[in-house]
Coordinates of C-alpha atoms and ligand atoms in Angstrom, one line a residue:
M246 CA -11.8 45.2 -14.7
E247 CA -13.9 42.4 -13.0
N248 CA -13.4 42.2 -9.3
Q249 CA -11.3 39.2 -8.8
Y250 CA -12.1 38.2 -5.3
Y251 CA -15.8 38.2 -5.3
Q252 CA -16.7 34.7 -4.0
K253 CA -20.1 35.1 -5.4
E254 CA -21.4 31.5 -4.7
I255 CA -20.6 31.9 -1.0
E256 CA -21.3 35.5 -0.6
T257 CA -24.7 35.3 -2.2
A258 CA -25.8 31.8 -0.9
S259 CA -29.3 31.4 0.1
P260 CA -30.2 31.6 3.8
E261 CA -30.9 27.9 3.7
T262 CA -27.5 27.0 2.2
L263 CA -25.7 29.3 4.7
R264 CA -27.6 27.7 7.6
K265 CA -26.6 24.2 6.3
W266 CA -23.0 25.1 6.2
Q267 CA -23.2 26.7 9.7
D268 CA -25.0 23.7 11.2
E269 CA -22.6 21.2 9.7
R270 CA -19.5 23.1 10.7
L271 CA -20.7 23.9 14.1
V272 CA -21.4 20.2 15.0
K273 CA -17.8 19.4 13.8
Q274 CA -16.2 22.3 15.6
V275 CA -17.9 21.4 19.0
R276 CA -16.4 17.9 18.6
H277 CA -13.0 19.4 17.9
V278 CA -13.1 21.6 21.0
W279 CA -14.4 18.8 23.1
N280 CA -11.5 16.5 22.1
D281 CA -8.7 19.1 21.8
L282 CA -9.5 22.0 24.2
P283 CA -9.5 20.6 27.8
Y284 CA -10.3 24.2 29.1
Y285 CA -13.6 24.4 27.0
R286 CA -14.5 20.8 27.6
K287 CA -14.4 21.4 31.3
K288 CA -16.7 24.4 30.8
M289 CA -19.1 22.1 28.7
E290 CA -19.0 19.5 31.4
E291 CA -19.8 22.1 34.1
A292 CA -22.8 23.3 31.9
G293 CA -23.9 19.7 31.5
V294 CA -23.6 19.7 27.6
T295 CA -21.9 17.1 25.5
P296 CA -21.3 17.3 21.7
D297 CA -24.3 15.0 21.2
D298 CA -26.5 17.9 22.5
I299 CA -25.4 20.1 19.5
K300 CA -27.1 19.1 16.4
S301 CA -27.5 22.5 14.7
R302 CA -27.1 26.2 15.4
D303 CA -30.5 26.1 17.3
D304 CA -28.5 24.4 19.9
L305 CA -25.9 27.1 20.2
Y306 CA -27.5 28.7 23.2
K307 CA -26.7 25.5 25.3
L308 CA -23.0 26.1 25.1
P309 CA -21.1 28.2 27.6
F310 CA -19.8 31.6 26.8
L311 CA -16.1 32.5 26.6
T312 CA -14.7 35.8 27.7
K313 CA -11.3 37.6 27.5
D314 CA -10.8 36.5 31.1
D315 CA -10.9 32.9 30.0
L316 CA -8.3 33.5 27.4
R317 CA -6.1 35.3 30.0
D318 CA -6.6 32.5 32.4
A319 CA -5.3 30.0 30.0
Y320 CA -2.4 32.1 28.7
P321 CA -0.2 31.3 26.9
Y322 CA -1.1 27.9 25.2
G323 CA -4.4 26.9 27.0
F324 CA -6.4 27.7 23.8
L325 CA -4.2 26.2 21.2
A326 CA -6.3 23.4 19.8
V327 CA -3.8 21.8 17.3
P328 CA -0.3 20.3 17.8
R329 CA 2.2 23.1 18.0
K330 CA 3.9 21.9 14.7
D331 CA 0.7 22.7 12.9
C332 CA 0.5 26.2 14.1
V333 CA 2.3 28.7 11.8
R334 CA 1.5 32.1 13.3
I335 CA 0.8 33.9 16.5
Q336 CA -0.8 37.4 16.7
S337 CA -1.9 39.4 19.8
T338 CA -4.4 41.8 20.9
S339 CA -3.4 45.5 21.3
G340 CA -4.4 45.6 25.1
T341 CA -2.1 47.6 27.3
T342 CA -3.2 46.4 30.6
G343 CA -3.1 42.8 32.0
K344 CA -1.9 39.7 30.2
R345 CA -2.2 40.0 26.5
V346 CA -4.3 37.6 24.6
V347 CA -2.5 35.5 22.0
A348 CA -4.2 33.9 19.0
F349 CA -3.0 31.0 16.9
Y350 CA -3.3 30.2 13.3
T351 CA -2.7 27.1 11.1
K352 CA -1.9 27.6 7.4
E353 CA -5.6 27.0 6.7
D354 CA -6.7 29.5 9.3
I355 CA -4.5 32.2 7.7
D356 CA -5.9 31.3 4.4
L357 CA -9.5 31.7 5.7
W358 CA -8.5 35.1 7.5
E359 CA -6.9 36.4 4.3
D360 CA -10.0 35.3 2.3
C361 CA -12.1 37.5 4.6
C362 CA -9.8 40.5 4.1
A363 CA -9.8 39.9 0.3
R364 CA -13.6 39.9 0.3
A365 CA -13.5 43.2 2.3
I366 CA -11.2 44.8 -0.2
T367 CA -13.2 43.5 -3.2
A368 CA -16.6 44.7 -1.6
A369 CA -14.9 48.2 -1.5
G370 CA -14.1 47.9 -5.2
G371 CA -10.5 46.9 -5.0
T372 CA -9.1 45.0 -7.9
A373 CA -5.6 43.9 -9.2
D374 CA -5.4 47.3 -10.9
D375 CA -5.1 48.9 -7.4
V376 CA -2.0 50.1 -5.6
L377 CA -2.9 49.3 -2.0
Q378 CA -1.1 51.0 0.8
V379 CA -1.4 49.3 4.2
C380 CA -0.6 51.8 7.0
Y381 CA -1.9 49.5 9.8
G382 CA 0.8 48.4 12.2
Y383 CA 2.6 45.2 11.1
G384 CA 3.8 42.8 13.9
L385 CA 1.6 41.3 16.5
F386 CA -1.4 43.6 15.7
T387 CA -3.6 41.9 13.2
G388 CA -4.3 45.0 11.0
G389 CA -1.2 44.9 8.9
A390 CA -0.9 41.3 8.4
G391 CA -4.5 40.7 7.6
L392 CA -5.0 43.4 5.0
H393 CA -1.6 42.6 3.5
G394 CA -2.7 39.0 2.9
G395 CA -6.0 40.1 1.6
S396 CA -4.4 42.5 -0.7
H397 CA -2.2 39.7 -2.2
K398 CA -5.2 37.6 -2.8
V399 CA -7.0 40.3 -4.7
G400 CA -3.7 40.9 -6.7
C401 CA -3.3 44.5 -5.7
M402 CA 0.1 46.0 -5.8
T403 CA 0.7 46.0 -2.0
L404 CA 2.7 48.7 -0.2
P405 CA 3.5 47.4 3.3
M406 CA 4.1 50.7 5.0
S407 CA 3.0 49.8 8.5
S408 CA 2.1 52.7 10.7
G409 CA 3.8 56.1 11.3
N410 CA 6.1 58.3 9.4
T411 CA 3.5 60.4 7.9
D412 CA 5.8 62.3 5.6
R413 CA 7.0 59.0 4.0
Q414 CA 3.4 57.8 3.8
L415 CA 2.3 60.9 1.8
Q416 CA 5.5 60.8 -0.4
F417 CA 4.9 57.2 -1.4
M418 CA 1.2 57.8 -1.8
E419 CA 2.1 60.5 -4.3
D420 CA 5.0 58.9 -6.1
L421 CA 3.5 55.4 -6.4
G422 CA 0.1 56.5 -7.2
T423 CA -1.7 54.8 -4.3
T424 CA -5.4 54.3 -5.1
F425 CA -6.5 52.2 -2.1
L426 CA -5.7 53.0 1.6
C427 CA -5.9 50.8 4.7
C428 CA -5.5 52.4 8.2
T429 CA -7.4 53.4 11.3
P430 CA -10.0 56.1 10.7
S431 CA -8.3 58.4 13.1
Y432 CA -5.0 58.1 11.1
A433 CA -7.0 58.6 7.8
Q434 CA -8.4 61.8 9.2
Y435 CA -4.9 62.9 10.2
L436 CA -3.6 62.1 6.7
G437 CA -6.5 64.1 5.4
E438 CA -5.5 67.1 7.4
C439 CA -2.0 66.9 6.1
V440 CA -3.1 66.6 2.6
K441 CA -5.2 69.7 2.8
E442 CA -2.6 71.6 4.7
R443 CA 0.2 70.8 2.3
G444 CA -2.0 71.4 -0.8
L445 CA -1.5 67.8 -2.0
S446 CA -5.0 67.0 -3.2
D447 CA -4.2 67.3 -6.8
R448 CA -1.2 65.1 -6.5
I449 CA -2.8 62.0 -4.9
H450 CA -5.1 59.5 -6.5
L451 CA -6.8 57.7 -3.8
R452 CA -10.2 56.2 -4.7
A453 CA -11.2 54.0 -1.9
G454 CA -10.1 53.0 1.6
I455 CA -11.1 50.5 4.3
F456 CA -10.9 51.8 7.8
G457 CA -11.6 50.0 11.1
A458 CA -10.1 48.8 14.4
E459 CA -11.8 51.6 16.3
A460 CA -15.2 53.3 16.4
W461 CA -15.8 56.1 13.9
S462 CA -18.9 58.1 13.1
E463 CA -20.7 58.9 9.9
E464 CA -19.5 62.5 10.3
M465 CA -15.9 61.3 10.4
R466 CA -16.6 59.2 7.2
R467 CA -17.8 62.3 5.4
D468 CA -14.7 64.3 6.6
I469 CA -12.3 61.5 5.4
E470 CA -14.1 61.2 2.1
K471 CA -13.8 64.9 1.5
T472 CA -10.2 65.5 2.5
L473 CA -8.8 62.3 0.9
G474 CA -11.1 62.3 -2.1
L475 CA -12.0 58.7 -1.7
K476 CA -14.9 56.4 -0.7
A477 CA -14.5 55.2 2.9
Y478 CA -15.6 51.7 3.9
D479 CA -15.8 50.3 7.4
I480 CA -14.1 47.0 8.4
Y481 CA -14.6 45.2 11.6
G482 CA -12.8 42.3 13.4
L483 CA -11.0 41.2 16.5
T484 CA -7.8 39.2 17.1
E485 CA -9.7 36.5 19.0
I486 CA -11.9 35.7 16.0
S487 CA -9.1 36.1 13.4
G488 CA -8.5 39.9 13.0
P489 CA -9.9 42.4 10.4
G490 CA -12.4 41.0 8.0
V491 CA -14.8 39.4 10.3
A492 CA -17.3 41.9 8.8
F493 CA -17.0 44.4 6.1
E494 CA -19.0 47.1 4.3
C495 CA -20.2 46.9 0.6
C496 CA -21.2 49.6 -1.8
E497 CA -24.2 50.5 0.3
Q498 CA -21.9 51.8 3.1
N499 CA -24.6 50.9 5.5
G500 CA -23.7 48.1 7.9
M501 CA -21.1 45.4 7.7
H502 CA -21.7 41.9 6.2
I503 CA -20.5 39.2 8.5
N504 CA -18.6 36.4 6.9
E505 CA -21.3 33.9 8.0
D506 CA -19.7 30.9 6.3
H507 CA -16.9 31.1 9.0
F508 CA -18.5 33.0 12.0
I509 CA -21.9 32.7 13.7
A510 CA -23.0 35.9 15.2
E511 CA -25.5 36.3 18.1
I512 CA -26.6 39.4 20.1
I513 CA -27.1 38.9 23.8
D514 CA -28.3 40.9 26.7
P515 CA -24.9 41.7 28.4
E516 CA -26.5 41.6 31.9
T517 CA -28.3 38.2 31.6
G518 CA -26.6 36.6 28.7
K519 CA -30.0 35.9 27.1
V520 CA -30.0 35.7 23.4
L521 CA -31.9 38.7 21.8
P522 CA -33.8 38.6 18.4
E523 CA -32.3 40.2 15.4
G524 CA -32.8 43.9 15.3
E525 CA -32.3 44.3 19.1
K526 CA -29.2 46.1 20.5
G527 CA -26.9 44.1 22.7
E528 CA -23.5 42.6 23.0
L529 CA -22.1 40.8 20.0
V530 CA -21.0 37.2 20.4
F531 CA -19.1 35.2 17.8
T532 CA -18.6 31.5 17.3
S533 CA -15.8 30.6 14.9
V534 CA -17.1 27.4 13.0
D535 CA -14.1 26.3 11.0
K536 CA -10.9 27.7 12.5
A537 CA -8.7 24.9 13.8
A538 CA -5.9 26.4 16.0
F539 CA -8.0 28.9 18.0
P540 CA -11.6 27.8 17.7
L541 CA -13.5 30.1 20.0
I542 CA -17.1 29.2 20.8
R543 CA -19.6 31.9 21.9
Y544 CA -16.9 34.5 22.5
R545 CA -18.2 37.7 24.0
T546 CA -16.7 40.6 22.2
R547 CA -18.1 43.4 24.5
D548 CA -19.0 45.3 21.4
I549 CA -22.5 46.6 21.3
C550 CA -24.4 46.6 18.1
V551 CA -27.5 45.5 16.2
L552 CA -27.8 42.6 13.6
H553 CA -30.0 42.9 10.6
R554 CA -30.8 40.4 7.8
G555 CA -32.3 41.8 4.7
K556 CA -32.0 42.3 1.1
C557 CA -28.8 44.2 0.2
S558 CA -28.4 45.9 -3.2
C559 CA -25.0 44.5 -3.4
G560 CA -26.5 41.0 -3.7
R561 CA -24.7 39.6 -0.7
T562 CA -26.9 37.5 1.7
F563 CA -24.6 37.6 4.7
L564 CA -26.1 39.1 7.9
K565 CA -25.2 42.7 8.6
M566 CA -24.0 44.2 11.8
S567 CA -24.3 48.0 12.6
K568 CA -21.2 50.0 13.4
P569 CA -20.5 49.1 17.0
M570 CA -22.0 51.8 19.2
G571 CA -19.6 51.3 22.0
R572 CA -18.2 48.6 24.2
T573 CA -19.6 47.2 27.4
D574 CA -16.2 47.9 28.9
D575 CA -15.6 51.5 27.6
M576 CA -18.8 52.7 29.2
L577 CA -17.8 55.2 31.8
I578 CA -19.8 55.5 35.0
V579 CA -19.7 59.2 36.0
K580 CA -21.7 60.3 39.0
G581 CA -23.5 57.0 38.7
V582 CA -24.6 57.8 35.1
N583 CA -23.6 55.5 32.1
V584 CA -21.6 57.5 29.6
F585 CA -20.4 56.2 26.2
P586 CA -17.5 58.2 24.6
S587 CA -19.4 57.7 21.3
Q588 CA -22.3 59.9 22.7
I589 CA -19.8 62.7 23.3
E590 CA -18.3 62.4 19.8
T591 CA -21.9 62.5 18.3
V592 CA -22.6 65.7 20.0
L593 CA -19.2 67.3 19.0
M594 CA -19.6 66.1 15.4
E595 CA -23.2 67.4 15.2
L596 CA -22.0 70.8 16.3
G597 CA -19.4 70.8 13.5
Y598 CA -16.3 70.0 15.6
T599 CA -13.8 67.5 14.5
S600 CA -13.1 64.1 16.2
N601 CA -10.0 65.6 17.8
Y602 CA -11.2 65.6 21.4
Q603 CA -10.3 64.1 24.7
I604 CA -12.4 63.0 27.7
V605 CA -10.8 63.3 31.1
V606 CA -12.5 61.7 34.1
D607 CA -11.3 62.2 37.5
R608 CA -12.5 62.1 41.1
V609 CA -12.1 65.3 43.2
N610 CA -13.2 65.3 46.9
A611 CA -15.0 62.0 46.4
T612 CA -17.0 63.4 43.4
D613 CA -16.6 62.3 39.8
T614 CA -15.7 65.0 37.3
I615 CA -15.7 64.8 33.5
E616 CA -14.0 67.3 31.3
V617 CA -14.2 67.4 27.5
L618 CA -11.2 68.9 25.7
V619 CA -12.4 70.1 22.3
E620 CA -9.8 71.0 19.7
M621 CA -10.5 74.1 17.7
T622 CA -9.6 74.5 14.0
A623 CA -7.9 77.4 12.5
E624 CA -11.2 78.7 11.3
N625 CA -13.0 78.6 14.6
F626 CA -10.1 79.3 16.9
S627 CA -10.4 82.6 18.8
D628 CA -8.7 84.6 21.6
E629 CA -11.9 86.6 22.5
L630 CA -13.1 85.6 25.8
G631 CA -16.8 86.3 25.0
K632 CA -16.6 84.0 21.9
I633 CA -14.9 81.2 23.8
T634 CA -17.5 81.3 26.6
A635 CA -20.3 81.3 24.0
I636 CA -18.8 78.2 22.3
E637 CA -18.2 76.4 25.6
K638 CA -21.8 77.1 26.8
N639 CA -23.3 75.8 23.5
I640 CA -21.3 72.5 23.8
L641 CA -22.0 72.2 27.5
S642 CA -25.8 72.4 27.0
A643 CA -25.7 69.9 24.1
L644 CA -23.7 67.5 26.3
K645 CA -26.1 68.0 29.2
A646 CA -29.0 67.2 27.0
M647 CA -27.2 64.0 25.7
L648 CA -25.7 62.7 28.8
G649 CA -28.0 64.0 31.6
I650 CA -25.0 65.2 33.7
S651 CA -22.9 68.3 33.6
A652 CA -19.5 68.1 32.0
K653 CA -16.7 70.7 32.0
V654 CA -15.7 71.9 28.5
R655 CA -12.3 73.3 27.6
L656 CA -11.5 74.6 24.1
V657 CA -8.0 73.8 23.1
A658 CA -5.8 75.2 20.4
P659 CA -5.6 73.7 16.9
K660 CA -3.2 70.7 16.8
S661 CA -2.8 70.5 20.6
I662 CA -4.4 67.0 20.9
E663 CA -1.9 64.4 20.0
R664 CA -2.6 62.5 16.8
S665 CA -2.5 58.7 16.7
E666 CA -1.0 56.5 14.1
G667 CA -3.1 53.5 15.3
K668 CA -6.0 53.4 17.5
A669 CA -6.8 56.8 19.0
I670 CA -6.9 57.2 22.8
R671 CA -9.8 59.4 23.6
V672 CA -10.5 58.8 27.2
I673 CA -8.2 59.4 30.1
D674 CA -9.7 58.0 33.3
K675 CA -7.6 59.3 36.1
R676 CA -9.6 57.4 38.7
K677 CA -7.8 54.2 37.4
I678 CA -4.4 55.6 37.5
Ligands
DLL763 O1 -8.6 45.9 15.8 C1 -8.6 44.2 14.3 C2 -8.8 45.0 13.1 C3 -7.7 45.6 12.4 C4 -10.1 45.5 12.7 C5 -7.9 46.4 11.4 C6 -10.3 46.3 11.6 C7 -9.2 46.7 10.9 P1 -8.1 44.0 18.2 O2 -7.0 45.0 18.4 O3 -8.2 42.7 18.7 O4 -8.4 43.8 16.6 O5 -9.4 45.0 18.6 C8 -10.7 44.5 18.4 O6 -11.5 46.7 18.1 O7 -13.6 44.4 19.6 C9 -13.7 46.5 18.6 O8 -14.1 47.1 19.9 C10 -12.8 47.4 17.9 N1 -13.0 47.5 16.5 C11 -12.6 46.7 15.5 N2 -13.1 47.1 14.3 C12 -13.9 48.2 14.6 C13 -14.8 49.0 13.8 C14 -8.5 44.8 15.6 N3 -14.8 48.9 12.4 C15 -11.7 45.6 18.9 N4 -15.6 49.9 14.4 C16 -13.1 45.2 18.6 C17 -15.6 50.0 15.8 C18 -13.9 48.4 16.0 N5 -14.7 49.3 16.5

């Protein structure tokens, strides 16, 4: 069956056309925030910029950045840029500390967001023939609502499971013949473990899935594809910019296309704020050019990645972003050295361990300590002291080579690290408790 939601004219538009759309929409959007968002107008005034200074995206650099702190500052309604009666939805970030960030949507904003999710499902091969099971949380989190809406647009038979209750997830997956799965990669991996253990492989009929909302490696992709028997695609997004679907993977499974008709992406040096050329690694910044209720300009995501524009075999011309390589705020400073959890995951996966691990950072006698708990599988689990020491030593030296500092390694029994139904918690920083 023909893919139904391939917006070909938009998704394969020439770079000149895309640029024209972005230029026109940006100019309009800057007028909108100037007129309707006093918080941002003040920032523009402080930076000495007026809407007349913004004639195209080449002028974007003149505009001030926005950060999560700005959104928290203006909580709850300071960033609502339309009359309340025109706003039909509120969603919120999953943050556990500090004030939550709330995002607002008009009917048109929801439509735009669901379009983005429908494009993502379509790029992963989803059609109206699919039974699509959404196991992202519904409610304030954008995962459930976004993919649900996208699935409707594609015309899939949508199963709004929400997160949790793994037995029921698997039961429906088998009984209803789910073909398309949407959840976090860590939950997909857990579902894969369960399918393997319960010998369900022959009774499920998954063929594709889109997984995002947290970092995951290529090794994890291979593991999920093998245990669930599907093709696993990445999807990226954040509540502040709409939710899932800001960027999505296509058949190449090599970087995510950014929906450039709606969002302008920039990469900046996180220290200086200077815009970096395409191909350089830095912090991802988004400007939403046509959302009405919550129109963020130059929002600093804190995600570190690389942008790349090139020919893609799928035909899409949208710029691609790499998988985020970490976040500026999840970087741990241990004994003065910068440590990204993703570096530890890479080491473990390269040595053949699963992504079931935990990093515990503490401070003992004024010295930072870092311990990595590595879960063993039934196959590599052992009681023999000699074997344990050899495995620990091997991981330890690989970690030392990657991080430049010594970590402690503790092997833990199979299934002893708690599984997550949403985003996995992999770092426990006791220095902050
Ligand atoms: O996680 C939205 C989402 C839902 C995306 C479902 C994809 C699928 P927030 O809770 O606001 O929104 O968290 C946004 O999650 O800044 C990234 O750090 C991280 N993130 C999202 N997608 C990916 C991904 C949703 N594919 C934050 N890879 C972002 C790595 C991701 N990190």
